[in-house]
PDB file of C-alpha atoms in Angstrom:
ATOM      1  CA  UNK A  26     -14.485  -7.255  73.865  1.00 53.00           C
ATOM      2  CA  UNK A  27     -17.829  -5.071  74.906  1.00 63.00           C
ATOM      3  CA  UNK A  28     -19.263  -7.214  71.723  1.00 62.00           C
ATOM      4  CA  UNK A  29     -18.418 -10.419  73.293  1.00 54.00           C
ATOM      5  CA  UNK A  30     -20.083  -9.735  76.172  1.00 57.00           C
ATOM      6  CA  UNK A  31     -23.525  -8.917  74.755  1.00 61.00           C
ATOM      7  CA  UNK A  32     -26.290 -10.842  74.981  1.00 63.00           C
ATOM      8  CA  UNK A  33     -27.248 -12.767  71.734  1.00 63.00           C
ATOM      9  CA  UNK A  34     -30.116 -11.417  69.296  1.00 64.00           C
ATOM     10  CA  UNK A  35     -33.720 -12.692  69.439  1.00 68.00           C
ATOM     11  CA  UNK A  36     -34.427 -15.370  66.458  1.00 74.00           C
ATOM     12  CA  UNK A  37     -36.779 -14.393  63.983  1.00 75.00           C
ATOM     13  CA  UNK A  38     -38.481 -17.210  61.743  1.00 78.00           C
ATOM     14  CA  UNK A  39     -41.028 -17.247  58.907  1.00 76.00           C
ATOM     15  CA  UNK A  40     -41.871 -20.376  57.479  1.00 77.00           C
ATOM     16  CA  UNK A  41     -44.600 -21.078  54.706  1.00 75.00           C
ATOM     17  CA  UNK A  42     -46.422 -24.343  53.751  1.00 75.00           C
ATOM     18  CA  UNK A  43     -48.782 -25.881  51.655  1.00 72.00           C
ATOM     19  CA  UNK A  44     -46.971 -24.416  48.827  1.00 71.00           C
ATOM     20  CA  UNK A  45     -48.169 -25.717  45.200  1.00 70.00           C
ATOM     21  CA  UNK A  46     -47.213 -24.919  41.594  1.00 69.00           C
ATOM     22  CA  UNK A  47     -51.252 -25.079  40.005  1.00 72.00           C
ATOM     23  CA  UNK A  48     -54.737 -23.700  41.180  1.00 73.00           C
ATOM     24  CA  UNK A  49     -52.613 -22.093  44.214  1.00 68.00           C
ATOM     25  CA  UNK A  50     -54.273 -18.962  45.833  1.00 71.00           C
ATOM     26  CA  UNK A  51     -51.114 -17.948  48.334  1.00 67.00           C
ATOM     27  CA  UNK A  52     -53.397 -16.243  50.388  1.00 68.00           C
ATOM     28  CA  UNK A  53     -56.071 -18.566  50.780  1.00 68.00           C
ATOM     29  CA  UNK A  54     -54.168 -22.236  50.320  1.00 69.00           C
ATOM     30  CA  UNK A  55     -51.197 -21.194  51.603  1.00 74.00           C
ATOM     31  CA  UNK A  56     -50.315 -21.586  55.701  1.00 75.00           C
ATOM     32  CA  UNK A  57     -47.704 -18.800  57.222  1.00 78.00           C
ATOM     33  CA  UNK A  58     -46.317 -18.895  60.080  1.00 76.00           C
ATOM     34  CA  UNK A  59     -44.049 -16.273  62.072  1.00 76.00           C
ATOM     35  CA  UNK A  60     -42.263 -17.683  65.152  1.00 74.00           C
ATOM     36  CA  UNK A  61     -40.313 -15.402  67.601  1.00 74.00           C
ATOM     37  CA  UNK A  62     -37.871 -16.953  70.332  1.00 72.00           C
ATOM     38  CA  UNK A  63     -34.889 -15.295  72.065  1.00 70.00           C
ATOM     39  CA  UNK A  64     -31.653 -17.366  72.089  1.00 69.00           C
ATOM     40  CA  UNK A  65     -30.753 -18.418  75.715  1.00 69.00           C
ATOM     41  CA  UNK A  66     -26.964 -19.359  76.167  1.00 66.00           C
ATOM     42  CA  UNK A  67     -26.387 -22.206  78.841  1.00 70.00           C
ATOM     43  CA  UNK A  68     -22.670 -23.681  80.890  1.00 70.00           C
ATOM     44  CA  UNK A  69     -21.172 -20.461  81.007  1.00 71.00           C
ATOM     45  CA  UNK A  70     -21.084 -19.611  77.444  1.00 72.00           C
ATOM     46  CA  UNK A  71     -21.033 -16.010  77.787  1.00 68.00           C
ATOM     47  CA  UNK A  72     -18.434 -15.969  80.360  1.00 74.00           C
ATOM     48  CA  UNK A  73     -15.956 -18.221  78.005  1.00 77.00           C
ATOM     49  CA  UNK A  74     -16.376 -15.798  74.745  1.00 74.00           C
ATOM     50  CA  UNK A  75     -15.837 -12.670  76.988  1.00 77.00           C
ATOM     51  CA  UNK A  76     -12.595 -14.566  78.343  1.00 80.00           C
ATOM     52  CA  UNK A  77     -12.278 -15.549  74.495  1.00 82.00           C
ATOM     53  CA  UNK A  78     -12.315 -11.666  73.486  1.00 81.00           C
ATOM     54  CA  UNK A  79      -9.867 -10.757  76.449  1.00 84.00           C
ATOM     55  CA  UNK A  80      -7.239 -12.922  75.534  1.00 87.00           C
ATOM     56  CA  UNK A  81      -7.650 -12.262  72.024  1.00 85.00           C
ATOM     57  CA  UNK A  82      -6.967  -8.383  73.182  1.00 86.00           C
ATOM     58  CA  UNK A  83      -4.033  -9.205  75.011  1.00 88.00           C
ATOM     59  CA  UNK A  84      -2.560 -11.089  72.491  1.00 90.00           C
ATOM     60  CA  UNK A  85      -2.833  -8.576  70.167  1.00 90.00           C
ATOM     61  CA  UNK A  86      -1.389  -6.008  72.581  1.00 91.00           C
ATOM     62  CA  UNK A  87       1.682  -8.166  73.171  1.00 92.00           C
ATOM     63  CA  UNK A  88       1.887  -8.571  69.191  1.00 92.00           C
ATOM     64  CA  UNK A  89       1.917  -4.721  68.812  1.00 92.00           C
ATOM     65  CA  UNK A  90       4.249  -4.369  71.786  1.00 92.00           C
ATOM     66  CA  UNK A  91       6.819  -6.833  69.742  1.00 93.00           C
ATOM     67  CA  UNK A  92       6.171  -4.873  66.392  1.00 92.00           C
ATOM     68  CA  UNK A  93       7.092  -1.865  67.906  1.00 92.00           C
ATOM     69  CA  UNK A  94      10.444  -4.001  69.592  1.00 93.00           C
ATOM     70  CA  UNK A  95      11.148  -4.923  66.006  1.00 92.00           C
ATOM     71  CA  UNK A  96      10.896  -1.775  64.106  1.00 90.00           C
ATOM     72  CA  UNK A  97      13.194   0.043  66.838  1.00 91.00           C
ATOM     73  CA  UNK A  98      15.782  -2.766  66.571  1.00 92.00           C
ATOM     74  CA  UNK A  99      15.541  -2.523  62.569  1.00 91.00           C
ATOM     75  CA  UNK A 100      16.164   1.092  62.651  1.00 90.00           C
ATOM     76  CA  UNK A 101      18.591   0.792  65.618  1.00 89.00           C
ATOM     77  CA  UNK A 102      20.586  -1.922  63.260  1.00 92.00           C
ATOM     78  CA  UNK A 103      20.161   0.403  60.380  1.00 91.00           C
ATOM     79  CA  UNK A 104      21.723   3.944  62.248  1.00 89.00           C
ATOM     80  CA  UNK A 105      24.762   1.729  63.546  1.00 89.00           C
ATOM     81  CA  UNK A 106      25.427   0.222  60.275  1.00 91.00           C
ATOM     82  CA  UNK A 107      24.899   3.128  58.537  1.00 90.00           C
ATOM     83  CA  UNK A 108      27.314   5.133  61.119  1.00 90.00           C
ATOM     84  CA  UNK A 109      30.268   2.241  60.846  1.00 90.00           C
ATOM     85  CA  UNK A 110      30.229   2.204  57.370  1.00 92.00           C
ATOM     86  CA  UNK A 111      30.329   5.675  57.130  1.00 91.00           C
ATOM     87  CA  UNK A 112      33.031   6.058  58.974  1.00 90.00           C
ATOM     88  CA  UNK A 113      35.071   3.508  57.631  1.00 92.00           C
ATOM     89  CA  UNK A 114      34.816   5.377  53.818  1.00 93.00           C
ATOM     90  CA  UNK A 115      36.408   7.875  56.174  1.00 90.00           C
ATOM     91  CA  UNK A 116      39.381   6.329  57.228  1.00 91.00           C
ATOM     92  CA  UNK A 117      39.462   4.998  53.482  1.00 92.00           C
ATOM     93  CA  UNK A 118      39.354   8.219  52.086  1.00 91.00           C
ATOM     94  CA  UNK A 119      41.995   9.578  54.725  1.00 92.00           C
ATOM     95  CA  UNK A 120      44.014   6.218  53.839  1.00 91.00           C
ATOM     96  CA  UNK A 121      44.006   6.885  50.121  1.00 89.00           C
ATOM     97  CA  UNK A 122      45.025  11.083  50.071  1.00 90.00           C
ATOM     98  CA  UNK A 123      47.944   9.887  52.478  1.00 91.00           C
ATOM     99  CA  UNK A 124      49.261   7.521  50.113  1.00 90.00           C
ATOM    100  CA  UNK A 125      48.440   9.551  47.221  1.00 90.00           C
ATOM    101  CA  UNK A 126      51.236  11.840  48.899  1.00 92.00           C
ATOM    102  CA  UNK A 127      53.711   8.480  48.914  1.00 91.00           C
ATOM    103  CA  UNK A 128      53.107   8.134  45.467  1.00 91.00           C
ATOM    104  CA  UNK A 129      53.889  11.630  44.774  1.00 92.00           C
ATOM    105  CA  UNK A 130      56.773  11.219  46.525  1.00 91.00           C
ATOM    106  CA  UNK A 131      58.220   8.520  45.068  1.00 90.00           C
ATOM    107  CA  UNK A 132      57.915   9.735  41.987  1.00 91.00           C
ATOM    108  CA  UNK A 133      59.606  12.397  42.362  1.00 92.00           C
ATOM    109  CA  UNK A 134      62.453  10.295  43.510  1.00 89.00           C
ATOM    110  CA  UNK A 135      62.181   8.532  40.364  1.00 89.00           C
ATOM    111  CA  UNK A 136      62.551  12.094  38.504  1.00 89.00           C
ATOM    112  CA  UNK A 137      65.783  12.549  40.434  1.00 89.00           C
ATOM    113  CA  UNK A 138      67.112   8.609  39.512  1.00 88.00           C
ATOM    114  CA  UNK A 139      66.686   7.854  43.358  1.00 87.00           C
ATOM    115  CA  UNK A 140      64.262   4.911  43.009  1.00 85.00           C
ATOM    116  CA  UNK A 141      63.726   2.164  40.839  1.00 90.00           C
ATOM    117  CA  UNK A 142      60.820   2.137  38.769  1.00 89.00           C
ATOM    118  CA  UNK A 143      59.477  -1.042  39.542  1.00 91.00           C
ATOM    119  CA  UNK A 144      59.530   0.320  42.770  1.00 89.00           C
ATOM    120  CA  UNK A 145      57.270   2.993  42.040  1.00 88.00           C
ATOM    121  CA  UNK A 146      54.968   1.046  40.018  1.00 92.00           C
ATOM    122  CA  UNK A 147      54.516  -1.281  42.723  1.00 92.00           C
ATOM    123  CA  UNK A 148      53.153   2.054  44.601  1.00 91.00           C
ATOM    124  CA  UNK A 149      50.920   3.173  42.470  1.00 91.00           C
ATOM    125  CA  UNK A 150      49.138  -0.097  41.986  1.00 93.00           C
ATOM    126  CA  UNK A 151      48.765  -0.398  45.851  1.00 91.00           C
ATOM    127  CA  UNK A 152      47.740   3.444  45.919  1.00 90.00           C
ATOM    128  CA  UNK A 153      44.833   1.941  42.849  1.00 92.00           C
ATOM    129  CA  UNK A 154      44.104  -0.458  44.761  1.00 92.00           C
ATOM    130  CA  UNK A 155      43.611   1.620  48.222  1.00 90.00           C
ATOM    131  CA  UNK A 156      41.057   4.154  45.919  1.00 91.00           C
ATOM    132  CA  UNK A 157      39.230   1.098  44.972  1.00 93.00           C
ATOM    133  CA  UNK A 158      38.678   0.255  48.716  1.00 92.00           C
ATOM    134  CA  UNK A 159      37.605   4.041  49.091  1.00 92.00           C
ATOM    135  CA  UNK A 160      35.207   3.963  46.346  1.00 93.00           C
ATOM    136  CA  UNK A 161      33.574   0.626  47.593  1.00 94.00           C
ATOM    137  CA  UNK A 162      33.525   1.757  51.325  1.00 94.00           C
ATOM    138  CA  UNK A 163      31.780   4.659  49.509  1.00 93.00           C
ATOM    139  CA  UNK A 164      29.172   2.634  47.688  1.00 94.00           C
ATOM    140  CA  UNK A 165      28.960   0.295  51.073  1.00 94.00           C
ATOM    141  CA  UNK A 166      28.734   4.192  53.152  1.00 92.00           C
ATOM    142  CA  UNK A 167      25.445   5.171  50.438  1.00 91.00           C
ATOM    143  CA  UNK A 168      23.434   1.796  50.524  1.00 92.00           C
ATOM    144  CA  UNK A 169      23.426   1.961  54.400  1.00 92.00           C
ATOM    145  CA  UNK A 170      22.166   5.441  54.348  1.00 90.00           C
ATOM    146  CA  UNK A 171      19.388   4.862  51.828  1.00 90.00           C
ATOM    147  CA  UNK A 172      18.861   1.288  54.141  1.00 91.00           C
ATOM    148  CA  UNK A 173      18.281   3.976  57.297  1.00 90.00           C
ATOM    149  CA  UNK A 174      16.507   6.260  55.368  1.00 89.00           C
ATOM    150  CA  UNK A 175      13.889   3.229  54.136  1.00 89.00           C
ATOM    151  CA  UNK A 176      13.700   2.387  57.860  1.00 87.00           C
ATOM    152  CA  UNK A 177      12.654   5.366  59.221  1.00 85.00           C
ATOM    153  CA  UNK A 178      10.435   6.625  56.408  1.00 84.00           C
ATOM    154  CA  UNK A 179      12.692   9.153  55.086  1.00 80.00           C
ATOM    155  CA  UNK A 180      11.876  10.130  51.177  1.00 77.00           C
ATOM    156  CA  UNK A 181      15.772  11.024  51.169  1.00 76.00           C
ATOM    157  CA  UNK A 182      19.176  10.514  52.627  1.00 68.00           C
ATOM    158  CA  UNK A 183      20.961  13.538  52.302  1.00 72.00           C
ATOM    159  CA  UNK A 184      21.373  14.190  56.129  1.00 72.00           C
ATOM    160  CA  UNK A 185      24.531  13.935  57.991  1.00 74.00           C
ATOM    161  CA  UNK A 186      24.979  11.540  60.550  1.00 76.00           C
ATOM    162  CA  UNK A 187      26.903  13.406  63.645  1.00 74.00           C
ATOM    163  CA  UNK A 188      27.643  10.120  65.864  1.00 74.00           C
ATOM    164  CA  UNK A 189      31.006  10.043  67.105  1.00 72.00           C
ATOM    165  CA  UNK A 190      32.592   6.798  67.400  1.00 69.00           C
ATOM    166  CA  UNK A 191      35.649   8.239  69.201  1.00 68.00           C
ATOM    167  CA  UNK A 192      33.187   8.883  72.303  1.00 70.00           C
ATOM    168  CA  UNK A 193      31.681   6.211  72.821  1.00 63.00           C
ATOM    169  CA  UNK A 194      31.337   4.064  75.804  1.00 66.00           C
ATOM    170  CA  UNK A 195      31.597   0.559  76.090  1.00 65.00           C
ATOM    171  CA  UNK A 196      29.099  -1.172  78.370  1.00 58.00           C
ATOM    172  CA  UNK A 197      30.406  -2.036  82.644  1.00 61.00           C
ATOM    173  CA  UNK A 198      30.492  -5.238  83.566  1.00 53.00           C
ATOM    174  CA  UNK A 199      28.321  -4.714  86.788  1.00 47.00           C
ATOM    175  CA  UNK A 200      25.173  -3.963  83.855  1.00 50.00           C
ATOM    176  CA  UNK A 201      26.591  -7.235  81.759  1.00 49.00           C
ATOM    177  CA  UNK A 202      25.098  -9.463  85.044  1.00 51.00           C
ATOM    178  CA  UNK A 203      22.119  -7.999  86.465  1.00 52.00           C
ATOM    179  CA  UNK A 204      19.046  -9.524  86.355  1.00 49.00           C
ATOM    180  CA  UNK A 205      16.819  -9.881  83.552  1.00 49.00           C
ATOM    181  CA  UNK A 206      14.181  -7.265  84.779  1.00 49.00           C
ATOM    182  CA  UNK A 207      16.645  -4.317  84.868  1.00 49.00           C
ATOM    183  CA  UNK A 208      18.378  -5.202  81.759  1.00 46.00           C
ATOM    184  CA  UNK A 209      14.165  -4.829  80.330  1.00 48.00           C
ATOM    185  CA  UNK A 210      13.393  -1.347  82.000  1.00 47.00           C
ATOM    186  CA  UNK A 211      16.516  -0.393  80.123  1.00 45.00           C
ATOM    187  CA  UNK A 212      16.209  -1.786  76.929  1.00 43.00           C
ATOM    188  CA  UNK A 213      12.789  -0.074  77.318  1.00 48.00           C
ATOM    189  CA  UNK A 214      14.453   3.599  78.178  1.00 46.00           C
ATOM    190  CA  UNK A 215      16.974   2.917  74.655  1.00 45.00           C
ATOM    191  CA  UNK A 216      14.293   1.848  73.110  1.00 46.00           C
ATOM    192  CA  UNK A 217      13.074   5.650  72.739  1.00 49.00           C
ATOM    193  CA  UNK A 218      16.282   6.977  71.832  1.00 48.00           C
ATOM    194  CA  UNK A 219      16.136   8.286  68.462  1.00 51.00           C
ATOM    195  CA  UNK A 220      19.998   8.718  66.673  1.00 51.00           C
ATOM    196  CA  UNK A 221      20.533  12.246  65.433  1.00 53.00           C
ATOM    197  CA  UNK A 222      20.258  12.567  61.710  1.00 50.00           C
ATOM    198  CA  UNK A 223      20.590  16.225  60.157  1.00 48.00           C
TER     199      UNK A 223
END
């Protein structure tokens, strides 16, 4: 923007003439000329480019304000998802050792001729198909972690997140309908909040 607002450079010129290809003697047949003039802007053109350069600036101080808006929401999306899906291989994994326990159980019934077998096979196939779920919620737990850790420029993901679901709050309804301006400042105050990660 200081650039903008200089004053343009002085024009230098040299011009030659006279120039030929035979029985030429540059020095003596040829006419130089050196011409100096200084560049005079006119209807307010220095006034526009410095306006020019300030809006230019803002622009691309609103552009890095949004950048920054976007890379907090990205890792903001990526903690959250990261945090769900981890604790839903938890429930999963809780899920499947309880009904590994059922399955036990009913086959020890079928040891002692109390339960039909088809029974118990129908348990262990839905016991199967609850460690499937685990081990996908696992994979699904793993991706979001290494989708955080790409997010926040982490060369690893063995950290623990410590978020607890169990306490958390949900919104009021008097902050669901206030104006746009406050709802701003405070996106602005969350927007520094940075989710534990050990």
């Amino acid at each position: 923007m200081r650039q903008a607002g200089l004053l343009p450079n002085p024009r230098l010129i040299f011009q030659s003439e006279n120039l030929r290809t035979t029985n030429f003697n540059y020095g003596q047949n040829a006419d130089t000329f050196l011409y100096a003039s200084p560049a005079i802007e006119t209807s307010g053109r220095r006034g526009a480019r410095i306006d020019l350069a300030k809006s230019a600036a803002g622009r691309m101080r609103l552009e890095e304000q949004q950048l920054r808006r976007d890379v907090a929401l990205q890792v903001a999306q990526a903690y959250w998802n990261a945090v769900t899906t981890e604790a839903v291989f938890t429930r999963y994994k809780e899920n499947a050792e309880y009904f590994r326990q059922i399955v036990e159980y009913h086959e020890a019934r079928l040891r002692e001729g109390k339960a039909a077998e088809v029974d118990v096979i129908r348990v262990r196939l839905e016991g199967q198909r609850l460690a499937a779920a685990a081990d996908n919620a696992k994979l699904d737990a793993e991706k979001a972690r290494l989708e955080l850790a790409r997010n926040i420029g982490s060369g690893s993901y063995d950290w623990q997140l410590t978020e607890d679901l169990t306490r958390l709050e949900s919104p009021a309804q008097s902050t669901m309908t206030r104006p746009q301006q406050e709802s701003r400042g405070s996106w602005q105050h969350s927007s520094s909040y940075k989710p534990e990660a050990h």
